[in-house]
XYZ file of C-alpha atoms in Angstrom:
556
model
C 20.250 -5.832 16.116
C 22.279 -8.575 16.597
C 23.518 -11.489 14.077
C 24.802 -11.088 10.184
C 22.124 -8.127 9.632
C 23.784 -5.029 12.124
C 21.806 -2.293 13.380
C 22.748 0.984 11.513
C 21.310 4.565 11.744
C 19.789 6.061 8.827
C 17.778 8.959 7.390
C 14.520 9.065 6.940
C 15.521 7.775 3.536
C 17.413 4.818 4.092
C 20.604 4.616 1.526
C 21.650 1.188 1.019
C 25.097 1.585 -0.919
C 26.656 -1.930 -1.134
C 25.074 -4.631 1.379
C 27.750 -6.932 2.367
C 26.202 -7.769 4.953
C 23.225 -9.164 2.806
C 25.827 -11.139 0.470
C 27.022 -12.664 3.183
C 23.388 -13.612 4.968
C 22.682 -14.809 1.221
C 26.139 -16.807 -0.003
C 25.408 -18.919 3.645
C 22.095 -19.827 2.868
C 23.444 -20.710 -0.749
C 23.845 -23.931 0.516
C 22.793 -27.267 -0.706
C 18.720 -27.294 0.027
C 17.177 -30.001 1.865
C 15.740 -32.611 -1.370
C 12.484 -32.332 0.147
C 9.442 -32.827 -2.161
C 7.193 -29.943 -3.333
C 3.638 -29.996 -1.386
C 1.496 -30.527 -4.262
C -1.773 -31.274 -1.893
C -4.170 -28.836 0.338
C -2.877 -28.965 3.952
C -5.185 -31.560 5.488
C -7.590 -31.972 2.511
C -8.469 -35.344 0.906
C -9.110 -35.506 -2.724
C -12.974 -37.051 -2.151
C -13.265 -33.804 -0.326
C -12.086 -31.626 -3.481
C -14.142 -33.754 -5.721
C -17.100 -32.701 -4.083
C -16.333 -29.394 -4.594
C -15.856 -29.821 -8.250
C -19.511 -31.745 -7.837
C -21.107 -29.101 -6.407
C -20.006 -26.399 -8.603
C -21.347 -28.566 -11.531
C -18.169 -30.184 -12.955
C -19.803 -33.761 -13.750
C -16.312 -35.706 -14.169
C -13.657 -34.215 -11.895
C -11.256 -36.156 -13.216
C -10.987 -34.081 -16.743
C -10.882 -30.582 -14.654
C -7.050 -31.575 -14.389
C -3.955 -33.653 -14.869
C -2.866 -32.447 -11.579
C -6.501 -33.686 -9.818
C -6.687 -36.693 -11.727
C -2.993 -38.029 -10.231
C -3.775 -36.607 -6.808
C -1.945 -33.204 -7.416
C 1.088 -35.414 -7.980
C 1.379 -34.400 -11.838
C 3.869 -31.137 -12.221
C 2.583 -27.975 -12.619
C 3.645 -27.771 -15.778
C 1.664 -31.048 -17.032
C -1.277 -29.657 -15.621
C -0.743 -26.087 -17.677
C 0.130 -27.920 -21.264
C -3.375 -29.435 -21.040
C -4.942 -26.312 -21.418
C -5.051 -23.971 -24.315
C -3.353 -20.693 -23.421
C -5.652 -17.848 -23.487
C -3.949 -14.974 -25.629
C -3.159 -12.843 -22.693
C -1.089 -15.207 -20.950
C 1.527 -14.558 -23.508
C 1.527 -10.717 -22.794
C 0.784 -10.896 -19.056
C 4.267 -12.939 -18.944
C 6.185 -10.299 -21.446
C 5.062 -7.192 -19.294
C 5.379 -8.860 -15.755
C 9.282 -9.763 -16.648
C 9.290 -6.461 -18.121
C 8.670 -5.221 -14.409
C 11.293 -6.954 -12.933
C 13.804 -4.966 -11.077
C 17.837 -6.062 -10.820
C 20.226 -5.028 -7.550
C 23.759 -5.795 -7.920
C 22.614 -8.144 -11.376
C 19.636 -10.335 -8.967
C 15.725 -9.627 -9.340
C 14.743 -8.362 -6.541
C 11.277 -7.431 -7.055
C 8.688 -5.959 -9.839
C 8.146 -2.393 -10.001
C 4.399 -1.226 -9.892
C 3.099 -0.234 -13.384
C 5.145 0.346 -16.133
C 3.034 2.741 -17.961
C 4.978 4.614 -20.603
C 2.407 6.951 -21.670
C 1.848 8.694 -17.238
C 2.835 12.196 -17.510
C 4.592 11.614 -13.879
C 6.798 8.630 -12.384
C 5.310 9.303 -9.020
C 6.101 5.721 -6.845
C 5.071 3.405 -9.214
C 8.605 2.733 -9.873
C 9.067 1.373 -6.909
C 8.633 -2.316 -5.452
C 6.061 -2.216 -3.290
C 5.613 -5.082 -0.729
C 1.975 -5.360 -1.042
C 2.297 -5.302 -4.590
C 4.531 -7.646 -5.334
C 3.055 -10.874 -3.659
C 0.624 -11.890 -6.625
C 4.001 -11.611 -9.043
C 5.183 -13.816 -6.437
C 2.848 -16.090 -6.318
C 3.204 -16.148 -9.944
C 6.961 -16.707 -10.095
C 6.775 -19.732 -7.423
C 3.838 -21.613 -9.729
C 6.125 -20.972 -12.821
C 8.931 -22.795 -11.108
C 11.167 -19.060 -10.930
C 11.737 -19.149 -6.733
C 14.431 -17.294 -6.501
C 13.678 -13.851 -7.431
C 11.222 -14.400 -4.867
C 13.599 -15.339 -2.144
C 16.123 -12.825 -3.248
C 13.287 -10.119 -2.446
C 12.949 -11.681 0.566
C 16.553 -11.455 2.123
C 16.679 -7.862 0.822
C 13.345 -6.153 2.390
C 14.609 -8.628 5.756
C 17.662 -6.478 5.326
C 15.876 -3.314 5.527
C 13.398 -3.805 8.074
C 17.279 -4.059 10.447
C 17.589 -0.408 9.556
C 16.872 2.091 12.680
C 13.834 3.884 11.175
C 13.170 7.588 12.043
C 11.244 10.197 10.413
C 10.895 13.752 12.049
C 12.785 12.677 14.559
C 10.624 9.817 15.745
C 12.151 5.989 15.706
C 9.319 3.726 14.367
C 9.547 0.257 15.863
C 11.977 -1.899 14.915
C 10.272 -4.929 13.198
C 8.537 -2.119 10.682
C 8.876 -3.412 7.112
C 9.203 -0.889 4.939
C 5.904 -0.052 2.083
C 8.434 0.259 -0.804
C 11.602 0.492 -1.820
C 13.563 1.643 -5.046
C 17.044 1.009 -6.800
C 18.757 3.427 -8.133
C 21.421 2.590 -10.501
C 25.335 4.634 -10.728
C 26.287 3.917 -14.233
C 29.745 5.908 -13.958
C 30.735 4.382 -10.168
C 28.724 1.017 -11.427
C 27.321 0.595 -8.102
C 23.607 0.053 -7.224
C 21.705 1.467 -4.194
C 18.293 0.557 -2.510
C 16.747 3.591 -1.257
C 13.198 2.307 1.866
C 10.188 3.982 2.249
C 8.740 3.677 5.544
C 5.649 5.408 5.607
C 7.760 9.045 5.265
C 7.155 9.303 1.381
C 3.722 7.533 1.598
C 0.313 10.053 1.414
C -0.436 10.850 4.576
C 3.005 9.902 6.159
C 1.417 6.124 7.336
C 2.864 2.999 8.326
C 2.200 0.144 6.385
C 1.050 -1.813 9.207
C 0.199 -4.623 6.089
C 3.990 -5.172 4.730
C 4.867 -7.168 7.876
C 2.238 -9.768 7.315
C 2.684 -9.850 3.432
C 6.110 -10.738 4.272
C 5.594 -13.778 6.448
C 2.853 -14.947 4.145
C 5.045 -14.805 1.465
C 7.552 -16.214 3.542
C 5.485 -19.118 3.866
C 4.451 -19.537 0.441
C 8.150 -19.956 -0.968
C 8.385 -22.796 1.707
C 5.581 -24.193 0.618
C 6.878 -24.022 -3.339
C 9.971 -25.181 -2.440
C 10.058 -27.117 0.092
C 13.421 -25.457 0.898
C 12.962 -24.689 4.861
C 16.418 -22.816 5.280
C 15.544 -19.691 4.917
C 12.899 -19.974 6.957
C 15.089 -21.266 9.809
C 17.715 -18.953 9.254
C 18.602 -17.038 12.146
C 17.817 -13.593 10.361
C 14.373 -14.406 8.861
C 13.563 -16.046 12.594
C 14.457 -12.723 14.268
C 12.404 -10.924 11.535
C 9.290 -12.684 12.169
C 9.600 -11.744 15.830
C 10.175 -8.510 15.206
C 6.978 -8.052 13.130
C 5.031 -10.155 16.083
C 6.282 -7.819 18.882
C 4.488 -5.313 17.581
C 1.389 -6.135 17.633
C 1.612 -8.876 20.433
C 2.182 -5.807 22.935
C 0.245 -5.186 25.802
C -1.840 -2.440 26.196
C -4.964 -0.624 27.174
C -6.569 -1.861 24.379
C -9.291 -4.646 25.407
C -9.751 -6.266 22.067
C -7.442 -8.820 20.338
C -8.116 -7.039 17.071
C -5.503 -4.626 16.610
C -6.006 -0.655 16.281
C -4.920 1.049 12.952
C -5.129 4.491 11.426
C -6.707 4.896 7.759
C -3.843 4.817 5.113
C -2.144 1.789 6.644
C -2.838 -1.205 3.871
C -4.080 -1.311 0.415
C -6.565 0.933 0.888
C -3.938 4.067 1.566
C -5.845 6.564 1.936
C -8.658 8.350 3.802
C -11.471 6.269 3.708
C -13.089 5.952 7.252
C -11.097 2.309 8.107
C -9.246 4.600 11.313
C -10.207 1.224 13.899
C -9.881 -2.269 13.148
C -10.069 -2.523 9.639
C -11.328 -6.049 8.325
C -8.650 -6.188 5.981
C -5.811 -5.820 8.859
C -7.136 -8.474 10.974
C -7.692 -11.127 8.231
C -4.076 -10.036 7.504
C -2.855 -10.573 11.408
C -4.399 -13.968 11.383
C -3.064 -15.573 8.773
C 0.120 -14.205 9.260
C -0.076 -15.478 12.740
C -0.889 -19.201 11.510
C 1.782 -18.767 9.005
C 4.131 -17.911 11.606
C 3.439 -20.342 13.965
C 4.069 -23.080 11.426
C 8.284 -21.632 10.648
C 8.800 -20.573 14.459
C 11.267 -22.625 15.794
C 10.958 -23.050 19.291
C 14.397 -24.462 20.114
C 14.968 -21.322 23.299
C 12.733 -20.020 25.493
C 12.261 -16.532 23.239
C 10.959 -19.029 20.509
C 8.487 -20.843 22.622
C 7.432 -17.857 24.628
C 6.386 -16.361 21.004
C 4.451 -19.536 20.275
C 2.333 -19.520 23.411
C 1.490 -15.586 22.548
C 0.852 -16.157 19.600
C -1.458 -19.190 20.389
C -2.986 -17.556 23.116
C -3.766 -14.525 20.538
C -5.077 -16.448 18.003
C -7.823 -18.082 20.297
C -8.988 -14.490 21.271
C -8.519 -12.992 17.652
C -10.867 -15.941 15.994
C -13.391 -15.979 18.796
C -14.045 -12.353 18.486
C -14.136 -11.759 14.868
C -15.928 -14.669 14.422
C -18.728 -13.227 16.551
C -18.864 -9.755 15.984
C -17.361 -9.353 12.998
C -20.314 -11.603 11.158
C -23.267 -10.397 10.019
C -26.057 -12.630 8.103
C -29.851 -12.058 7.776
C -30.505 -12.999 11.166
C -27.366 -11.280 12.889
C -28.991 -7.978 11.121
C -32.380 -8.876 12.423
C -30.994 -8.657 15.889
C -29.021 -5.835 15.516
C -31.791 -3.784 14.651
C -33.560 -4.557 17.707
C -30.881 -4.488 19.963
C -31.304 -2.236 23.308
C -29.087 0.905 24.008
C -27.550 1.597 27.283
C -27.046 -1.957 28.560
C -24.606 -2.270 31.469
C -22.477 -4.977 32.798
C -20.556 -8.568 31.573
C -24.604 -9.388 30.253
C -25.010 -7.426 27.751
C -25.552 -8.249 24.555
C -25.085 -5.186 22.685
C -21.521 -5.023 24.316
C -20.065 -1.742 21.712
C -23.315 0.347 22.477
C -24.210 0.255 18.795
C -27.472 2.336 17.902
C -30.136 0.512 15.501
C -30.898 3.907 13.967
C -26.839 3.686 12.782
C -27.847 0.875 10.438
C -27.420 2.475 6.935
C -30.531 1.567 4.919
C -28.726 0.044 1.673
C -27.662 -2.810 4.353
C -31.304 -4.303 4.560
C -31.921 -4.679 0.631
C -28.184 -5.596 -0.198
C -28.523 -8.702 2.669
C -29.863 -12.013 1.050
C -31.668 -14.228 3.113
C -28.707 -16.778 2.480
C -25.441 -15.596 2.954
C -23.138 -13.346 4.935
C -19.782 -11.612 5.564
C -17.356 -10.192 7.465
C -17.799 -6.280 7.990
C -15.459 -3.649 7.927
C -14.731 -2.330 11.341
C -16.199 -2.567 15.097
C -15.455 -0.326 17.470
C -17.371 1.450 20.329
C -20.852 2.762 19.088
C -19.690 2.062 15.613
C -19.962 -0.894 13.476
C -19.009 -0.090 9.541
C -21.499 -2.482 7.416
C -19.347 -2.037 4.006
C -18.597 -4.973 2.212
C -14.316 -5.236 1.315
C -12.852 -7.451 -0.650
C -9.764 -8.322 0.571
C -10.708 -8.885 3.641
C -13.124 -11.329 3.531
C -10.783 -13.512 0.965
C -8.485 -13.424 3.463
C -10.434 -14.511 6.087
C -11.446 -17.445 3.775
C -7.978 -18.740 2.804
C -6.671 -18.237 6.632
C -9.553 -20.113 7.846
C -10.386 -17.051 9.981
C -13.578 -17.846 8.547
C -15.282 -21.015 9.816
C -16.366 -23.317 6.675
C -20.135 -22.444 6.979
C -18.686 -18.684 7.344
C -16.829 -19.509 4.191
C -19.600 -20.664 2.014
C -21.831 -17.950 3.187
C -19.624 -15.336 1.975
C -19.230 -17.242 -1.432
C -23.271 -17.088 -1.171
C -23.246 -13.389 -0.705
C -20.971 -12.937 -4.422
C -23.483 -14.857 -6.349
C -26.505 -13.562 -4.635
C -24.834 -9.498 -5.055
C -23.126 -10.819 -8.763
C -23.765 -7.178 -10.116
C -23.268 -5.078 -7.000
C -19.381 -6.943 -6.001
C -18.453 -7.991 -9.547
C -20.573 -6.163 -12.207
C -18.169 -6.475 -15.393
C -15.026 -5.884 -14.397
C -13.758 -7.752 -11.061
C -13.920 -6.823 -7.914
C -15.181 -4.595 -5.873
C -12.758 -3.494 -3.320
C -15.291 -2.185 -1.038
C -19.107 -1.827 -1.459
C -20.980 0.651 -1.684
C -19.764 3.650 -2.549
C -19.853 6.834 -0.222
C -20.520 10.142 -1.494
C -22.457 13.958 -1.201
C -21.938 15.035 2.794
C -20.466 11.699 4.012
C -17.890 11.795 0.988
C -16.726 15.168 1.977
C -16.449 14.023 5.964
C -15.008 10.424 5.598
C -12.532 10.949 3.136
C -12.357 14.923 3.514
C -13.281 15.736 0.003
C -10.549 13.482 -1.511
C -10.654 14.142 -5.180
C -9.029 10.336 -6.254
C -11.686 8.518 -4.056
C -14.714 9.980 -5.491
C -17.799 7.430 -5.827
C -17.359 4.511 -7.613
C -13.747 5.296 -8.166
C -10.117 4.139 -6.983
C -10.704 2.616 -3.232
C -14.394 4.393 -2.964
C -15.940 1.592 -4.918
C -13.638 1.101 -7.462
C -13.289 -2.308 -9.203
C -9.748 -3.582 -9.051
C -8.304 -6.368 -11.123
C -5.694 -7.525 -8.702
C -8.163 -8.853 -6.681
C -9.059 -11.673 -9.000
C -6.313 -14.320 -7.533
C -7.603 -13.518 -3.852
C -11.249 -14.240 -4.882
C -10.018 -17.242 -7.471
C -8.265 -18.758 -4.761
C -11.160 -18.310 -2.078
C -13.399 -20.108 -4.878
C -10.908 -22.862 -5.287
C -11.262 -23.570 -1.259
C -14.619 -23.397 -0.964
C -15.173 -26.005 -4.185
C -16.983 -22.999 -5.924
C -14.485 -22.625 -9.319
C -17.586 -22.361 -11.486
C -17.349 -18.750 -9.746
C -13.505 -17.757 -10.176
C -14.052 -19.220 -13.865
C -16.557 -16.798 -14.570
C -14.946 -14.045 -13.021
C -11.920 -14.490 -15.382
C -13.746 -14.612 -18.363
C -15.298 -10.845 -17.478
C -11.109 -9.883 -17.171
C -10.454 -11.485 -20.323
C -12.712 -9.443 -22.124
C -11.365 -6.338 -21.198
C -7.757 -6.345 -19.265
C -5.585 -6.487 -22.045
C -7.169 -4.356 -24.300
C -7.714 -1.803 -22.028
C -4.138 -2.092 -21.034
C -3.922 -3.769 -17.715
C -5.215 -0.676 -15.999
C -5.067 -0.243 -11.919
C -8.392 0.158 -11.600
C -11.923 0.505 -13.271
C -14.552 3.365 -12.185
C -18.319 2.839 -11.782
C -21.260 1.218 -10.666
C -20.227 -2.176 -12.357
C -16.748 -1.131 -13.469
C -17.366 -0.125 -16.722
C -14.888 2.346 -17.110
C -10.687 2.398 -16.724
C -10.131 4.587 -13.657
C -9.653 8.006 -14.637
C -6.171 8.473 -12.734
C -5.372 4.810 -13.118
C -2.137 3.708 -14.609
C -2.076 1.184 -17.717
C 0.308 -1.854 -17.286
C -0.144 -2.030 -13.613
C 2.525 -4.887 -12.393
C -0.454 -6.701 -9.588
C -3.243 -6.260 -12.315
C -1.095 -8.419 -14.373
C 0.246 -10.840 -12.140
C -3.171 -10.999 -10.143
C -4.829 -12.439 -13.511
C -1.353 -15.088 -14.151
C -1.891 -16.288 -10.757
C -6.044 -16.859 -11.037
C -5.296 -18.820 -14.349
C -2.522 -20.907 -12.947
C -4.511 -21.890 -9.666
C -7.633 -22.848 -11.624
C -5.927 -25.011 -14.017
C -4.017 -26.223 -11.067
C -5.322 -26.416 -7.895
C -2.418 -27.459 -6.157
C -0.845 -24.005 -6.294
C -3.884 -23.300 -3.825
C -1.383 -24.806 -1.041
C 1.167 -21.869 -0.732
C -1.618 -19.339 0.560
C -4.274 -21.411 2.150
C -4.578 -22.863 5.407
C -6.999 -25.138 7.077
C -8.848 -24.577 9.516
C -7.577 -25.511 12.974
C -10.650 -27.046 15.033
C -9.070 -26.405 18.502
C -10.079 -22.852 17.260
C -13.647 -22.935 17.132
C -15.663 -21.487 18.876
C -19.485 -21.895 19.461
C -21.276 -19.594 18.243
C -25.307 -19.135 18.795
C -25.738 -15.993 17.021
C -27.319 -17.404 13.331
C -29.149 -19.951 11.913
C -28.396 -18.783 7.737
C -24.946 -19.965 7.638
C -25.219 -22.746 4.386
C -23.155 -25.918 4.801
């Protein structure tokens, strides 16, 4: 690599002793920031237009939901918190999310997963995991704390400029690494950051996810801050590329989604995802957008990125859009489509078989409503319902508005089946006897109704707050954080809940799980303030859609 951040050969452990070269990259963008005011406003969103929200979802005067709604998002956050009454767990969420925190060289650099005293083994979870550390993120930049988060930033920039190889392969070279760990010298008093790349990870994977994570994030703190220098800094401009290269490559692959083996995101393990995984191209998207709004395209390798990228988006939102969707009436015509059919004029263009259609899909479908599934691929199309994916795909506007509010339709119709009492489903339903064994070959953590077979995870309570928020439904995310509020802290702040309607803490989960935590800081903070909703939402850009003929249920 060129620039501050050189290109050095490593293990497949990469052993980060001092980091000058970070220092450096860090003391120059230690300069004076621009004195540009916070956003404090949706992108492109009137206040009439949030009111109506707050109408619909059966707030009667709007203007006591919030300081910060009453003043046009203009009031600080902080104004906007004091006029609530702190629930109890705030308090501890706070004291055991700063407990979390992890120091290099005397900086916070991240949050370590779970700090659960009473786990017979360490395992990772003392590591800061990429994925896992955007809600505390999120929930440093609404407390006003920025720069742990942009201190994590520079450092896993730092390490994606690491030559990656395990077993003598060189993964590409915008890979961001899963995870990383500091290990602290006491006698020598130096500190070292030691990467995961996908060599430590169950089932040696990727993380195909960490790349977007980190230009959402990215994004976010720009947002926050308003500070646009790291953005524009040479090294965090080269990074972005990076990450884009990969998956902007040509290929023989003749769909703009892109192709991913199971184990590569959240859900990191077995679970039948091996295609194109909702959760991956909600991901792509919105990092995309995001990207597209830093890129600087002052040479022609910066605007050359922006037409691909451009270009990609088109095809990525046209196709997911259509076959991604299915409503009522896209699962009436499924179920009669014809087999066999040849040429540019077909209209069952993967070959799918009606008789594939699992049966739970025709009572679990209300009449209103819809979502994205989870994969589509030749002969194959994956009707489960995740989580993630479809949140995503409502805060990165991958989702059209009438695809937005359908979706929202769907979690109130299926209340019990995608929330129960503990939220949310990560994926729904559950599979299990003969298909268990074959999908996830007889993995003993993902048993029915358990970890990412069904399981109910708490993190996922900002993602679904925050696609609530958008869609002017908060009557939803409100009641959703009640049902934590009853349980989370007493129970711990486990990882997960087991179970038809999450009754039960997971029976391997860990207790004072870091994302569970910040996950339910981040939900209360956005509902009391809106504004936050800025840093991770984007509205939709109309140039990008496309018309689409194949349902009549979508509810405006």
């Amino acid at each position: 690599m060129d620039g501050p951040v050189g290109l050095k050969k490593i293990s497949s452990q990469c052993s980060i002793p001092e980091m000058d070269d970070f220092d450096q990259l860090s003391r120059l963008l230690d300069k004076p920031r621009l004195n540009i005011e916070r956003q404090r406003s949706f992108d492109e969103r009137s206040l009439s237009e949030l009111s109506q929200g707050f109408a619909r979802a059966g707030v009667d005067n709007y203007e006591n939901y919030s300081p910060g709604v009453r003043s046009g998002f203009n009031t600080p956050a902080s104004s906007a918190r004091n006029s609530f009454e702190p629930h109890p767990m705030v308090a501890d969420a706070w004291e055991s999310l700063r407990r979390s925190l992890v120091y290099f060289k005397g900086q916070p650099v991240g949050t370590i997963a779970a700090v659960d005293h009473q786990a017979e083994e360490v395992l990772n979870y003392d590591q800061v995991f990429v994925r896992d550390f955007v809600p505390s993120a999120l929930a440093f930049l609404m407390n006003g704390e920025p720069d742990i988060v942009r201190n994590f930033l520079l450092k896993t920039l730092h390490l994606q400029g690491w030559e990656k190889r395990i077993d003598r392969f060189k993964l590409g070279e915008g890979v961001m690494p899963a995870s990383f760990k500091v290990l602290h010298d006491p006698v020598r008093k130096t500190d070292t950051l030691i990467a995961d790349f996908g060599e430590s990870a169950i089932g040696r994977v990727a993380p195909v996810d960490s790349g977007f994570w980190w230009i959402i994030l990215l994004r976010a703190y720009t947002k926050s801050t308003g500070d646009l220098t790291l953005a524009e800094s040479p090294d965090c401009q080269k990074g972005m590329k990076l990450i884009l290269t990969l998956c902007l490559s040509e290929g023989f692959d003749t769909f703009p989604t892109l192709l991913c083996a199971d184990g590569c995101s959240m859900i990191d393990r077995r679970m039948g995802i091996y295609g194109y995984p909702i959760e991956i191209q909600a991901l792509f998207f919105m990092a995309l957008r995001c990207a597209l709004s830093m890129l600087k395209q002052d040479d022609a390798e910066g605007k050359e990125c922006v037409e691909r990228i451009v270009k990609r988006l088109h095809a990525l939102s046209y196709h997911m859009r259509g076959y991604f969707w299915l409503d009522f009436q896209q699962l009436n015509d499924i179920y009669r489509y014809k087999t066999e059919e040849y040429s540019h004029t077909a209209v069952n263009k993967f070959n799918v078989i009606p008789d594939s259609i699992p049966e739970w899909v025709f009572d679990f479908m209300p009449t209103r409503g819809g979502y994205f599934i989870g994969n589509v691929s030749p002969a194959r199309m994956d009707f489960r319902w995740f989580a993630l994916g479809n949140c995503v795909a409502i805060l990165s506007s991958l989702a059209t508005p009438e695809q937005s509010m359908a979706i929202m339709d769907l979690i109130e119709a299926r209340w019990d089946e995608l929330v129960g009492e503990m939220p949310l489903k990560i994926s729904y339903p559950a599979i299990e006897s003969h298909e268990w064994r074959i999908v996830t070959g007889c993995d003993p953590k993902n048993t029915r109704w358990s970890y990412h077979n069904g399981g109910s995870w708490p993190v996922l309570l900002w993602l679904v707050t925050a696609a609530c928020i958008k869609t002017g439904r908060p009557q939803i995310a409100r009641r959703a954080i009640e049902l934590a509020e009853s349980r989370l802290l007493k129970d711990g702040w486990p990882e997960y809940y087991d179970g038809k309607l999450g009754r039960y803490v997971g029976k391997q989960a860990r207790k004072y799980q870091t994302w569970s935590i910040a996950g339910y800081l981040v939900a209360k903070m956005m509902l009391e303030d809106p504004s936050h909703l800025g840093m991770i939402s984007l509205e939709e850009d109309k140039q990008m859609k496309p018309v689409i003929k194949r349902s009549s249920s979508w509810t405006c």
